[in-house]
Amino acid sequence: MTHDCSQTVSTEAIYPFDARGVAKRFRHAAIFGALDALQVGETMRFCNDHDPIPLLMQIGSRFGPRVEISYVQRIPGEIVIDFLIAA
């Protein structure tokens, strides 16, 4: 069963971003743009078909501690990561 990235488990400000539907050549730019659009306390729930280790390193370099990264699901083929914008 594939994870439904659009489901939200709480009333917090969690915005889904399903990278599986974005052309590979545009993914990183789209992800960075989505993170730039978030306010403090908001979360982007990122879904992907692989563990994006290079992307996570780029996010760390670009945003530093402003973006907190936590895995929600780490199953091969179904990766879900929350990116929280910290204060």
PDB file of C-alpha atoms in Angstrom:
ATOM      1  CA  MET A   1       0.000   0.000   0.000  1.00  0.00           C
ATOM      2  CA  THR A   2       1.410   3.384  -1.012  1.00  0.00           C
ATOM      3  CA  HIS A   3       1.486   6.207   1.532  1.00  0.00           C
ATOM      4  CA  ASP A   4      -1.155   8.883   0.902  1.00  0.00           C
ATOM      5  CA  CYS A   5       0.874  12.051   1.283  1.00  0.00           C
ATOM      6  CA  SER A   6      -2.275  14.185   1.360  1.00  0.00           C
ATOM      7  CA  GLN A   7      -3.446  12.744   4.674  1.00  0.00           C
ATOM      8  CA  THR A   8      -2.785  14.884   7.712  1.00  0.00           C
ATOM      9  CA  VAL A   9      -2.769  13.269  11.136  1.00  0.00           C
ATOM     10  CA  SER A  10      -3.249  16.419  13.194  1.00  0.00           C
ATOM     11  CA  THR A  11      -4.616  19.930  13.076  1.00  0.00           C
ATOM     12  CA  GLU A  12      -1.137  21.445  12.787  1.00  0.00           C
ATOM     13  CA  ALA A  13      -0.118  23.308   9.647  1.00  0.00           C
ATOM     14  CA  ILE A  14       1.160  20.364   7.590  1.00  0.00           C
ATOM     15  CA  TYR A  15       1.326  20.807   3.836  1.00  0.00           C
ATOM     16  CA  PRO A  16       1.832  17.737   1.625  1.00  0.00           C
ATOM     17  CA  PHE A  17       4.459  17.698  -1.116  1.00  0.00           C
ATOM     18  CA  ASP A  18       4.446  14.535  -3.207  1.00  0.00           C
ATOM     19  CA  ALA A  19       7.696  14.559  -5.181  1.00  0.00           C
ATOM     20  CA  ARG A  20       6.658  11.439  -7.073  1.00  0.00           C
ATOM     21  CA  GLY A  21       4.474  13.611  -9.318  1.00  0.00           C
ATOM     22  CA  VAL A  22       7.137  16.225 -10.127  1.00  0.00           C
ATOM     23  CA  ALA A  23       9.515  15.784 -13.074  1.00  0.00           C
ATOM     24  CA  LYS A  24      12.981  14.886 -11.763  1.00  0.00           C
ATOM     25  CA  ARG A  25      14.671  17.862 -13.394  1.00  0.00           C
ATOM     26  CA  PHE A  26      12.380  20.269 -11.489  1.00  0.00           C
ATOM     27  CA  ARG A  27      12.143  18.505  -8.117  1.00  0.00           C
ATOM     28  CA  HIS A  28      14.849  20.261  -6.127  1.00  0.00           C
ATOM     29  CA  ALA A  29      13.837  23.733  -7.310  1.00  0.00           C
ATOM     30  CA  ALA A  30      10.188  22.971  -6.487  1.00  0.00           C
ATOM     31  CA  ILE A  31      11.123  21.648  -3.033  1.00  0.00           C
ATOM     32  CA  PHE A  32      13.293  24.679  -2.233  1.00  0.00           C
ATOM     33  CA  GLY A  33      10.498  26.993  -3.395  1.00  0.00           C
ATOM     34  CA  ALA A  34       7.960  25.192  -1.222  1.00  0.00           C
ATOM     35  CA  LEU A  35      10.248  25.419   1.816  1.00  0.00           C
ATOM     36  CA  ASP A  36      10.845  29.131   1.162  1.00  0.00           C
ATOM     37  CA  ALA A  37       7.071  29.664   1.186  1.00  0.00           C
ATOM     38  CA  LEU A  38       6.533  28.145   4.640  1.00  0.00           C
ATOM     39  CA  GLN A  39       6.204  30.231   7.794  1.00  0.00           C
ATOM     40  CA  VAL A  40       7.698  29.440  11.211  1.00  0.00           C
ATOM     41  CA  GLY A  41       5.871  26.493  12.764  1.00  0.00           C
ATOM     42  CA  GLU A  42       4.606  25.128   9.448  1.00  0.00           C
ATOM     43  CA  THR A  43       5.607  21.712   8.129  1.00  0.00           C
ATOM     44  CA  MET A  44       5.971  20.304   4.651  1.00  0.00           C
ATOM     45  CA  ARG A  45       5.270  16.559   4.549  1.00  0.00           C
ATOM     46  CA  PHE A  46       7.462  15.258   1.752  1.00  0.00           C
ATOM     47  CA  CYS A  47       6.726  11.937   0.020  1.00  0.00           C
ATOM     48  CA  ASN A  48       9.137  10.223  -2.330  1.00  0.00           C
ATOM     49  CA  ASP A  49       9.947   6.813  -3.792  1.00  0.00           C
ATOM     50  CA  HIS A  50      13.563   6.855  -2.546  1.00  0.00           C
ATOM     51  CA  ASP A  51      15.546   8.215   0.385  1.00  0.00           C
ATOM     52  CA  PRO A  52      16.771  11.639  -0.835  1.00  0.00           C
ATOM     53  CA  ILE A  53      20.110  11.802   0.988  1.00  0.00           C
ATOM     54  CA  PRO A  54      21.724  14.329  -1.445  1.00  0.00           C
ATOM     55  CA  LEU A  55      18.608  16.537  -1.205  1.00  0.00           C
ATOM     56  CA  LEU A  56      18.734  16.452   2.609  1.00  0.00           C
ATOM     57  CA  MET A  57      22.373  17.569   2.495  1.00  0.00           C
ATOM     58  CA  GLN A  58      21.433  20.425   0.131  1.00  0.00           C
ATOM     59  CA  ILE A  59      18.576  21.487   2.425  1.00  0.00           C
ATOM     60  CA  GLY A  60      20.959  21.452   5.386  1.00  0.00           C
ATOM     61  CA  SER A  61      23.461  23.616   3.497  1.00  0.00           C
ATOM     62  CA  ARG A  62      20.854  26.029   2.174  1.00  0.00           C
ATOM     63  CA  PHE A  63      18.557  26.422   5.196  1.00  0.00           C
ATOM     64  CA  GLY A  64      20.717  25.314   8.147  1.00  0.00           C
ATOM     65  CA  PRO A  65      18.906  24.897  11.466  1.00  0.00           C
ATOM     66  CA  ARG A  66      15.907  26.834  10.107  1.00  0.00           C
ATOM     67  CA  VAL A  67      14.530  23.536   8.730  1.00  0.00           C
ATOM     68  CA  GLU A  68      14.161  20.572  11.083  1.00  0.00           C
ATOM     69  CA  ILE A  69      14.099  17.221   9.284  1.00  0.00           C
ATOM     70  CA  SER A  70      12.369  14.130  10.689  1.00  0.00           C
ATOM     71  CA  TYR A  71      11.427  10.867   9.038  1.00  0.00           C
ATOM     72  CA  VAL A  72       7.774   9.859   9.381  1.00  0.00           C
ATOM     73  CA  GLN A  73       8.169   6.674   7.325  1.00  0.00           C
ATOM     74  CA  ARG A  74      11.322   5.073   5.988  1.00  0.00           C
ATOM     75  CA  ILE A  75      10.255   2.023   4.016  1.00  0.00           C
ATOM     76  CA  PRO A  76      12.063   1.253   0.737  1.00  0.00           C
ATOM     77  CA  GLY A  77       9.973   2.797  -2.022  1.00  0.00           C
ATOM     78  CA  GLU A  78       7.880   4.850   0.426  1.00  0.00           C
ATOM     79  CA  ILE A  79       9.772   7.642   2.150  1.00  0.00           C
ATOM     80  CA  VAL A  80       7.913  10.303   4.126  1.00  0.00           C
ATOM     81  CA  ILE A  81       9.810  13.169   5.730  1.00  0.00           C
ATOM     82  CA  ASP A  82       8.541  16.186   7.668  1.00  0.00           C
ATOM     83  CA  PHE A  83      10.363  19.483   7.147  1.00  0.00           C
ATOM     84  CA  LEU A  84       9.453  21.841   9.995  1.00  0.00           C
ATOM     85  CA  ILE A  85      10.324  25.520   9.775  1.00  0.00           C
ATOM     86  CA  ALA A  86      11.887  26.372  13.121  1.00  0.00           C
ATOM     87  CA  ALA A  87      11.983  29.729  14.856  1.00  0.00           C
TER      88      ALA A  87
END
